[in-house]
Coordinates of C-alpha atoms in Angstrom, one line a residue:
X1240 CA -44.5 17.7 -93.0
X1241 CA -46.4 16.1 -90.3
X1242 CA -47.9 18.8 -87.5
X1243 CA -47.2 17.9 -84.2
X1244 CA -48.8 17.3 -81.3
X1245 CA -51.3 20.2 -80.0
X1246 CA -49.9 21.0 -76.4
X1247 CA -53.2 21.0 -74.3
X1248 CA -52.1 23.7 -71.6
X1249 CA -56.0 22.8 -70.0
X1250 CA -55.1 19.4 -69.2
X1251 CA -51.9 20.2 -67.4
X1252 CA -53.6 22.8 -65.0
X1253 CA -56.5 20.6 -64.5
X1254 CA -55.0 17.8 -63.4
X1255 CA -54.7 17.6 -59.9
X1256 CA -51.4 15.3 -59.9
X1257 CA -49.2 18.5 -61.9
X1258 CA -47.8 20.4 -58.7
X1259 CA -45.0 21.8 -60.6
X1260 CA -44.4 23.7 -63.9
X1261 CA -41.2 25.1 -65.1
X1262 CA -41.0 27.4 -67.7
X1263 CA -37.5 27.5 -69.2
X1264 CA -35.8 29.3 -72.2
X1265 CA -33.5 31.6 -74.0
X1266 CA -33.8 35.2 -72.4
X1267 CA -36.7 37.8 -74.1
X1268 CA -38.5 35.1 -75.2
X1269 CA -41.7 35.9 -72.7
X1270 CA -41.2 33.0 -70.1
X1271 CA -42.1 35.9 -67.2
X1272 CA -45.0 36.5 -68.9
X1273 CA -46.3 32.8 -69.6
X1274 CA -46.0 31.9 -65.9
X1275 CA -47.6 34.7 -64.9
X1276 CA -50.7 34.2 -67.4
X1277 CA -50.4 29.9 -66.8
X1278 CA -51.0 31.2 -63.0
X1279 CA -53.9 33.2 -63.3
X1280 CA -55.3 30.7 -65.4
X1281 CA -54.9 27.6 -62.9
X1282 CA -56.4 29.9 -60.1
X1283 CA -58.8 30.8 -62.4
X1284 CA -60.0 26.9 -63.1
X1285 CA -60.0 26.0 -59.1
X1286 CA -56.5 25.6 -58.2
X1287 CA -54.2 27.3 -55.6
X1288 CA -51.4 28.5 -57.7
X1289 CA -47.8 30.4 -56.5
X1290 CA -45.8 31.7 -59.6
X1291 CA -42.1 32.0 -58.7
X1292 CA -39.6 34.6 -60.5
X1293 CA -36.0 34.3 -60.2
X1294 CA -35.7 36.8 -62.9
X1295 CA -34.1 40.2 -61.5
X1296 CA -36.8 41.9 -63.7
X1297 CA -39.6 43.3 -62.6
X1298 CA -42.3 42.7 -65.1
X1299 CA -44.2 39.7 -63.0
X1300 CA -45.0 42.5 -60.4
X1301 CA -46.4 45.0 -63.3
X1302 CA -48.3 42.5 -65.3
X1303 CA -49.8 41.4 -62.0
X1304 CA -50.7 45.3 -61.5
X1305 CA -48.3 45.2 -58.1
X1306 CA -45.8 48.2 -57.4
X1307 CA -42.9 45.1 -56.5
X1308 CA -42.7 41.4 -55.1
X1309 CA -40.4 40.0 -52.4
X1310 CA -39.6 36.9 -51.3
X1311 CA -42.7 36.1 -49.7
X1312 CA -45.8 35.1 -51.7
X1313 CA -48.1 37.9 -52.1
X1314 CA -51.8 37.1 -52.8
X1315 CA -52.9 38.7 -56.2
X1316 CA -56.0 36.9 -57.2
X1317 CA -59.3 35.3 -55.8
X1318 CA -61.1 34.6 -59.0
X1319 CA -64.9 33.4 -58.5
X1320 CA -63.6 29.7 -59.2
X1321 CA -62.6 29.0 -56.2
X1322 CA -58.6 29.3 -56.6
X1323 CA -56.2 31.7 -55.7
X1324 CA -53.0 33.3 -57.6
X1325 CA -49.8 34.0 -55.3
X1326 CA -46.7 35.6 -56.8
X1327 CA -42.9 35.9 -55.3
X1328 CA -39.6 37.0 -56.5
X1329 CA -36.6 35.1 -55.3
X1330 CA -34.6 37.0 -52.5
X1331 CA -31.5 35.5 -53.0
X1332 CA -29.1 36.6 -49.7
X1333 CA -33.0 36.7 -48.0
X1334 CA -33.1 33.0 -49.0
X1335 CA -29.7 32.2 -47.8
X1336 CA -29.7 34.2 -44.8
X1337 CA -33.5 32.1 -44.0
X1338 CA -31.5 28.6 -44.7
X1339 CA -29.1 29.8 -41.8
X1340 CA -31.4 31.1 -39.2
X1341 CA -33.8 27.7 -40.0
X1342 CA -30.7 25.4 -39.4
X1343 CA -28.0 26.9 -37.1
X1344 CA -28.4 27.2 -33.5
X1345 CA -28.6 31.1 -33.0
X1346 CA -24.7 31.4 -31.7
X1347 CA -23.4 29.7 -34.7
X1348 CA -26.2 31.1 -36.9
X1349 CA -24.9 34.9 -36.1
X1350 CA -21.3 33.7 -36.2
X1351 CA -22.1 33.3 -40.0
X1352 CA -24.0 35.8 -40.7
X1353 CA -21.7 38.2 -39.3
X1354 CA -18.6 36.6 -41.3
X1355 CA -17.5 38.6 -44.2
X1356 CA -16.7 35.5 -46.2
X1357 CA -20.3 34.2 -46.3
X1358 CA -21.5 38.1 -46.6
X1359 CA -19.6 38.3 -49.8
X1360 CA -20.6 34.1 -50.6
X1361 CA -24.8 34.9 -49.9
X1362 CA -24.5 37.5 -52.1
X1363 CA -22.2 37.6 -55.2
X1364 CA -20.7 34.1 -55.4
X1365 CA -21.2 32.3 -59.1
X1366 CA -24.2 29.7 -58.7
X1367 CA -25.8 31.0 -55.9
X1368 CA -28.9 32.2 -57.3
X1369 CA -29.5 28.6 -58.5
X1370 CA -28.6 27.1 -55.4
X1371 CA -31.3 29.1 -53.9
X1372 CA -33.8 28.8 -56.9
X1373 CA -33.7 25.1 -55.5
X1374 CA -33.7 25.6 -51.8
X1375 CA -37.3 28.0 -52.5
X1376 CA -38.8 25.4 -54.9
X1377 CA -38.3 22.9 -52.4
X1378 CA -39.8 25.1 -49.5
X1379 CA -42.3 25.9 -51.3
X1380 CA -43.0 22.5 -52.2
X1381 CA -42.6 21.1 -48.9
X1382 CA -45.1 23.6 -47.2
X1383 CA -47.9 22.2 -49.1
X1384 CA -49.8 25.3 -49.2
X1385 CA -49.8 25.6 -52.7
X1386 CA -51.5 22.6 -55.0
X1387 CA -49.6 24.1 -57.9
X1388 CA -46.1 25.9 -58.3
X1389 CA -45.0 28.0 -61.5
X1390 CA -41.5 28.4 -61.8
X1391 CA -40.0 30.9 -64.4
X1392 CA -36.5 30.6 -64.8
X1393 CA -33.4 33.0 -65.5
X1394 CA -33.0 33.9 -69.1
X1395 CA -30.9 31.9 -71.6
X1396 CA -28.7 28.9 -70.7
X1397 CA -28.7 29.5 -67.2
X1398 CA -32.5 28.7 -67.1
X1399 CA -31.1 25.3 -67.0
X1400 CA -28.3 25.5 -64.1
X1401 CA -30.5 24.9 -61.3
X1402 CA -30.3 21.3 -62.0
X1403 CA -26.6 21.2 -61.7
X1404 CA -27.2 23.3 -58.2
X1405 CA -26.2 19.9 -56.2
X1406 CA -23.5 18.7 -57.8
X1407 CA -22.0 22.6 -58.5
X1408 CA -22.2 22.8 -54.3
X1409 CA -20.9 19.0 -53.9
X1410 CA -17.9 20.1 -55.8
X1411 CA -17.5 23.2 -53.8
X1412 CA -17.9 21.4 -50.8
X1413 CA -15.6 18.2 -51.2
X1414 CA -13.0 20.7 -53.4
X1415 CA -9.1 20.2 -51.4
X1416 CA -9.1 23.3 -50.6
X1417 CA -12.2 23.4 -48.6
X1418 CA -11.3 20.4 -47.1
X1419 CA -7.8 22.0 -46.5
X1420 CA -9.3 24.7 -44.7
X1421 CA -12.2 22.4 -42.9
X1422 CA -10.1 20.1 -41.1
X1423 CA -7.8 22.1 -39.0
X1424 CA -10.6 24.3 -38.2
X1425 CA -13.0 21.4 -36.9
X1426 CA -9.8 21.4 -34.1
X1427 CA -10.9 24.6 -32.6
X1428 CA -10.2 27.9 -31.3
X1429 CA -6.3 29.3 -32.1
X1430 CA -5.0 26.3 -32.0
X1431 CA -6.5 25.3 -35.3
X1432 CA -4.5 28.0 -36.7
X1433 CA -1.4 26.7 -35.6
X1434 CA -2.2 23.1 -37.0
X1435 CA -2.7 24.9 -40.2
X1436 CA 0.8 26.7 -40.5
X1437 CA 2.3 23.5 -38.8
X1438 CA 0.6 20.2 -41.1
X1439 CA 0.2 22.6 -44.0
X1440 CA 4.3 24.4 -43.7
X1441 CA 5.0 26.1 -46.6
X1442 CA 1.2 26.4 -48.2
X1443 CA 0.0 27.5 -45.3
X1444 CA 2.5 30.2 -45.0
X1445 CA 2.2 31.7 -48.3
X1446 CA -1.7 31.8 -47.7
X1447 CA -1.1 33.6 -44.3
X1448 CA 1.6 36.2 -46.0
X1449 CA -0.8 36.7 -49.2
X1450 CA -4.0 37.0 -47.4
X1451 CA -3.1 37.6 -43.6
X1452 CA -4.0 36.0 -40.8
X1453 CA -7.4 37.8 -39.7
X1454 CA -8.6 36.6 -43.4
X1455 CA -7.4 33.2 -43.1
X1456 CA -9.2 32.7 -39.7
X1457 CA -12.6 34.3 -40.8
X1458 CA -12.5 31.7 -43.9
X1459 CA -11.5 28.8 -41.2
X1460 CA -14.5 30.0 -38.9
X1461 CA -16.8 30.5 -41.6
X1462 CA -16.3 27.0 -43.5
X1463 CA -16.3 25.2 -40.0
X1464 CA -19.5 26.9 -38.6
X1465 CA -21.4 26.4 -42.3
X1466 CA -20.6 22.6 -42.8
X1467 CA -23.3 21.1 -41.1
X1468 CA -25.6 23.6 -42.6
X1469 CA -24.3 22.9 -46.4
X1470 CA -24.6 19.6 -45.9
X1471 CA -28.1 20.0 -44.8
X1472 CA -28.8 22.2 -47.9
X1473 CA -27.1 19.8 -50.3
X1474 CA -28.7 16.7 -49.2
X1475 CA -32.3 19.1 -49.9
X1476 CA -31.5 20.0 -53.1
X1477 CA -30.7 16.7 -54.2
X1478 CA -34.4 15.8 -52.9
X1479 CA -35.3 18.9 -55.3
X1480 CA -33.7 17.3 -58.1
X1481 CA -35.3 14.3 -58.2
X1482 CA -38.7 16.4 -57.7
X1483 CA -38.1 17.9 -60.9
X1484 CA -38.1 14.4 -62.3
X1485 CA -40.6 13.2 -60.7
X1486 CA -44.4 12.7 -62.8
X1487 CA -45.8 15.5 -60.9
X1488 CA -43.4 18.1 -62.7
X1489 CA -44.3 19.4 -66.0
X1490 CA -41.7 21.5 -67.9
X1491 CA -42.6 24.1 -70.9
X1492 CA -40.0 25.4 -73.1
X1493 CA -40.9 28.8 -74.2
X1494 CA -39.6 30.2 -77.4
X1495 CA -39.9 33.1 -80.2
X1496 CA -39.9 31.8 -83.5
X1497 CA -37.1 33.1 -84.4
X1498 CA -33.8 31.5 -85.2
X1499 CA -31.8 31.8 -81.9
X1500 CA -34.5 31.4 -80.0
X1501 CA -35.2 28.1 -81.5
X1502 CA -32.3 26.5 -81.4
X1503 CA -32.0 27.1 -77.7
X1504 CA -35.2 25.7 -77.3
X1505 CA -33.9 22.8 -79.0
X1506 CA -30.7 22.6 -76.7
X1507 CA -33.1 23.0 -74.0
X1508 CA -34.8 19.9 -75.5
X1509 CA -32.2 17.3 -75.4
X1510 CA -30.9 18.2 -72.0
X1511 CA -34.2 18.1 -70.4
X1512 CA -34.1 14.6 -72.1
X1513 CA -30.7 13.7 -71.0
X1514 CA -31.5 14.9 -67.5
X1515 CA -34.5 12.8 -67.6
X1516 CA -37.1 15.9 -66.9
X1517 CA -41.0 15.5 -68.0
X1518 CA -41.2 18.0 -71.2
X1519 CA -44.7 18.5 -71.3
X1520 CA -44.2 20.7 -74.7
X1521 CA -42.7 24.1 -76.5
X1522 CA -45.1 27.2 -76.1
X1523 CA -44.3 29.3 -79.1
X1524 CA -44.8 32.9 -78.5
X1525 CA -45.1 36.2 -80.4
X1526 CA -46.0 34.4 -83.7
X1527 CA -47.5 36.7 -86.5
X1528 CA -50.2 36.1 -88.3
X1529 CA -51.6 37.5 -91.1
X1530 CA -55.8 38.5 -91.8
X1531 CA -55.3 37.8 -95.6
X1532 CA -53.1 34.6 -96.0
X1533 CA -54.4 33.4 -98.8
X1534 CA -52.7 36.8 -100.5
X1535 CA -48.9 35.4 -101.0
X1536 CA -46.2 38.1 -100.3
X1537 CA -45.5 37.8 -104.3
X1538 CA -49.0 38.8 -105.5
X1539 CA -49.2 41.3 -103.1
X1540 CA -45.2 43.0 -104.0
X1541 CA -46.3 42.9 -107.2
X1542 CA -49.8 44.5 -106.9
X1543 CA -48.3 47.2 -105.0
X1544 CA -45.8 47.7 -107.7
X1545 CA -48.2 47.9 -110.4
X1546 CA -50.4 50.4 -108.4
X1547 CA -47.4 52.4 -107.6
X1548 CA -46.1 52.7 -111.1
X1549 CA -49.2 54.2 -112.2
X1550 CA -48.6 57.4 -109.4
X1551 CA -52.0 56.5 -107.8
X1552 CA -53.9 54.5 -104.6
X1553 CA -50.8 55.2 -102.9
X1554 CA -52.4 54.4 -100.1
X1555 CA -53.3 51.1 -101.5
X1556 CA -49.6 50.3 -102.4
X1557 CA -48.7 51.2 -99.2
X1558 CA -50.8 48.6 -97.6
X1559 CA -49.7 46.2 -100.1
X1560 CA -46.2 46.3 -99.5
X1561 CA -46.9 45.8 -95.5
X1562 CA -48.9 42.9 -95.9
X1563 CA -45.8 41.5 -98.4
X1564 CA -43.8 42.0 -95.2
X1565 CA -45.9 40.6 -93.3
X1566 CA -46.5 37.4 -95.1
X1567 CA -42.2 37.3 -95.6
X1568 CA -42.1 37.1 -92.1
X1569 CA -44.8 34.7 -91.3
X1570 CA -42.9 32.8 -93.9
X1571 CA -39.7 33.0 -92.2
X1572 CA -41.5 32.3 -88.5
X1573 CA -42.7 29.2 -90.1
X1574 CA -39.1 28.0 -91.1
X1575 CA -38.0 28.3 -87.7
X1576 CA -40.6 26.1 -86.4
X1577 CA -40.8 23.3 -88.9
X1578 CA -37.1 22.9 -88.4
X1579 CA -37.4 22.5 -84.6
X1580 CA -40.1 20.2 -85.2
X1581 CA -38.1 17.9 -87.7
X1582 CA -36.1 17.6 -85.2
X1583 CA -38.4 17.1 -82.2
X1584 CA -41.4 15.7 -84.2
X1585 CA -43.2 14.1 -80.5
X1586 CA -43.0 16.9 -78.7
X1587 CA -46.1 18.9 -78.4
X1588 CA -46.4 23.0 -79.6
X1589 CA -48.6 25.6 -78.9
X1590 CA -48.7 29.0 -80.6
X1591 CA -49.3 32.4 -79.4
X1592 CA -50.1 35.1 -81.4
X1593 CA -48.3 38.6 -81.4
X1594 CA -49.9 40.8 -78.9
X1595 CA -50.6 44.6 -80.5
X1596 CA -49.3 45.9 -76.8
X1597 CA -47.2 44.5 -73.7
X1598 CA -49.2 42.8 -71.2
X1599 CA -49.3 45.3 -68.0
X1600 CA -52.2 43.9 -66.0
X1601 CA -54.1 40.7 -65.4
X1602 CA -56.9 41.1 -68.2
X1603 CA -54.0 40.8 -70.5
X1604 CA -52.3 37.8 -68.8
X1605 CA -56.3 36.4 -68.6
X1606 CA -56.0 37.1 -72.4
X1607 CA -52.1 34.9 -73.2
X1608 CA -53.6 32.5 -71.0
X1609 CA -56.3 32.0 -73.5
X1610 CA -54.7 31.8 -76.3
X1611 CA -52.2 29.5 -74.7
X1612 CA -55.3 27.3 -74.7
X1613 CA -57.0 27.4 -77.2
X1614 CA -56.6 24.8 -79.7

């Protein structure tokens, strides 16, 4: 089978014209990781470089030898090359509560703050962490501090449900019932309330009975006083969108070359394809290697069998039988990735050996990014 490409991680950071990468992929896979060592590595080679987590897990933080990280970029790094490594994890209520302040005068702006519908909607509602995932990206874009911004997603699926963020919320916004509930509220004050029971009879009614009228009014209130600030936020994540398509973007699929693993980097594939995303290539992590391959797994069972047979070099055998492992597993690794490369033969790889110990500092993320590399 034909190899594939070499994915040259240098040229990516280099070039000046890459101001965003996204690493996306199924969960455990050691995205987190990847961003954080791609990040030292641009600041390392001259650029300004902000790694973003919206991964509830604190590893980024650890591996960057910090005790946490918030929703503000913290500087980490000022290596002697002349760039500089900033790291954040997404706040997502902070995020939503900034979006308010930023673009509500400050009556209307503690009106929704203060309403329990949004309190429970900023925090807990399905989507919202990807609705915000987008609103920091493009912040962080739009500020222009950085030159170069490291995304690394959620785990699994969801990595990818950021770039349904503005037409999930377009949907929620344009849904009948919101609509329902915007209109008679847009008329103001009690009287609203009263235009609801009366246009809306029977409906409205069996809302008011079911949920009461206090609960009906803080909704009303609390779609009225938010729609010219969702509209604000949807027409921004739809600029988002199309900066995740745009040449400057460069997205990396991690993956473990393992079976799972690759077939959701192969999902992950196709719908950065159908969304019409630059894939810049698959980083494959945690691949074993072995320092006698040219010892199959069958000479080497055997061996050990022979040896054991006689009762002696136990030891020997013993050795034996792990490198037979070893090379059955490397085996096996190898598979995984021919397959997803029959089936994505253009897009380029890169390997990264099996680390000995978890990365916990940035000597250790100066050493993935390395090997990410190295070709």
């Amino acid at each position: 089978m034909k190899k594939p490409a070499k994915l040259d991680i240098d040229a990516i950071l280099d070039d000046s014209g890459t101001r965003i990468v996204v690493c996306c992929g199924a969960g455990g896979v050691g995205k987190t990781t990847t961003a954080a060592a791609l990040g030292l590595r641009a600041a390392e080679r001259g650029r300004r470089a902000v790694v973003l987590t919206v991964d509830p897990a604190r590893r980024l933080a650890q591996s960057m030898g910090l005790t946490e990280l918030d929703n503000t970029p913290r500087l980490v790094s000022s290596p002697e090359g002349g760039g500089e490594l900033f790291a954040m994890m997404l706040d997502m209520k902070r995020t939503f509560d900034e979006i308010i302040e930023a673009h509500a005068d400050p009556v209307r702006a503690r009106q929704i703050l203060s309403n329990p519908f949004y309190q429970s909607l900023s925090s807990s509602f399905a989507g919202t962490q990807e609705y915000m995932a987008m609103e920091k990206l493009g912040q962080l874009r739009r500020s222009d501090e950085w030159d170069l911004i490291i995304v690394d997603t959620p785990p699994s699926r969801s990595a990818l449900d950021f770039l349904d963020a503005p037409e999930r919320l377009g949907r929620f916004l344009d849904g009948r019932f919101i609509r329902l509930l915007t209109a008679p509220a847009k008329a103001g004050g009690r009287s609203a309330f009263r235009l609801l029971n009366a246009g809306f009879g029977i409906m409205a009614g069996a809302m008011t009975k079911l949920l009461g009228a206090q609960v009906i009014k803080d909704l009303q209130t609390f779609v009225s006083a938010l729609d010219a600030v969702f509209g604000g936020f949807r027409q921004r994540a739809e600029m988002t969108y199309k900066l995740l398509q745009a040449p400057g973007t460069a997205f990396l699929v991690v993956a473990a070359p393992e079976r799972d693993a690759m077939r959701e980097a192969s999902y992950f594939v196709e719908r950065l394809a159908e969304e019409r995303m630059p894939l810049a290539g698959l980083v494959v992590n945690r691949v074993h290697v072995s320092p006698a391959p040219k010892l199959s797994a069958a000479r080497s069972a055997a061996a050990a069998e022979d040896l054991g047979s006689r009762g002696e070099h136990e030891l020997t055998a013993a050795v034996l039988r792990l490198h037979a492992g070893r090379m059955q597993l490397t085996a096996r690794e190898k598979r995984e990735q021919e397959h997803f490369v029959s089936a994505h033969p253009t897009v380029p790889v890169t390997q990264v050996r099996a680390m000995s110990d978890d990365v916990h500092d940035l000597a250790g993320l100066r050493q993935i990014g390395q090997l990410l590399a190295s070709v």
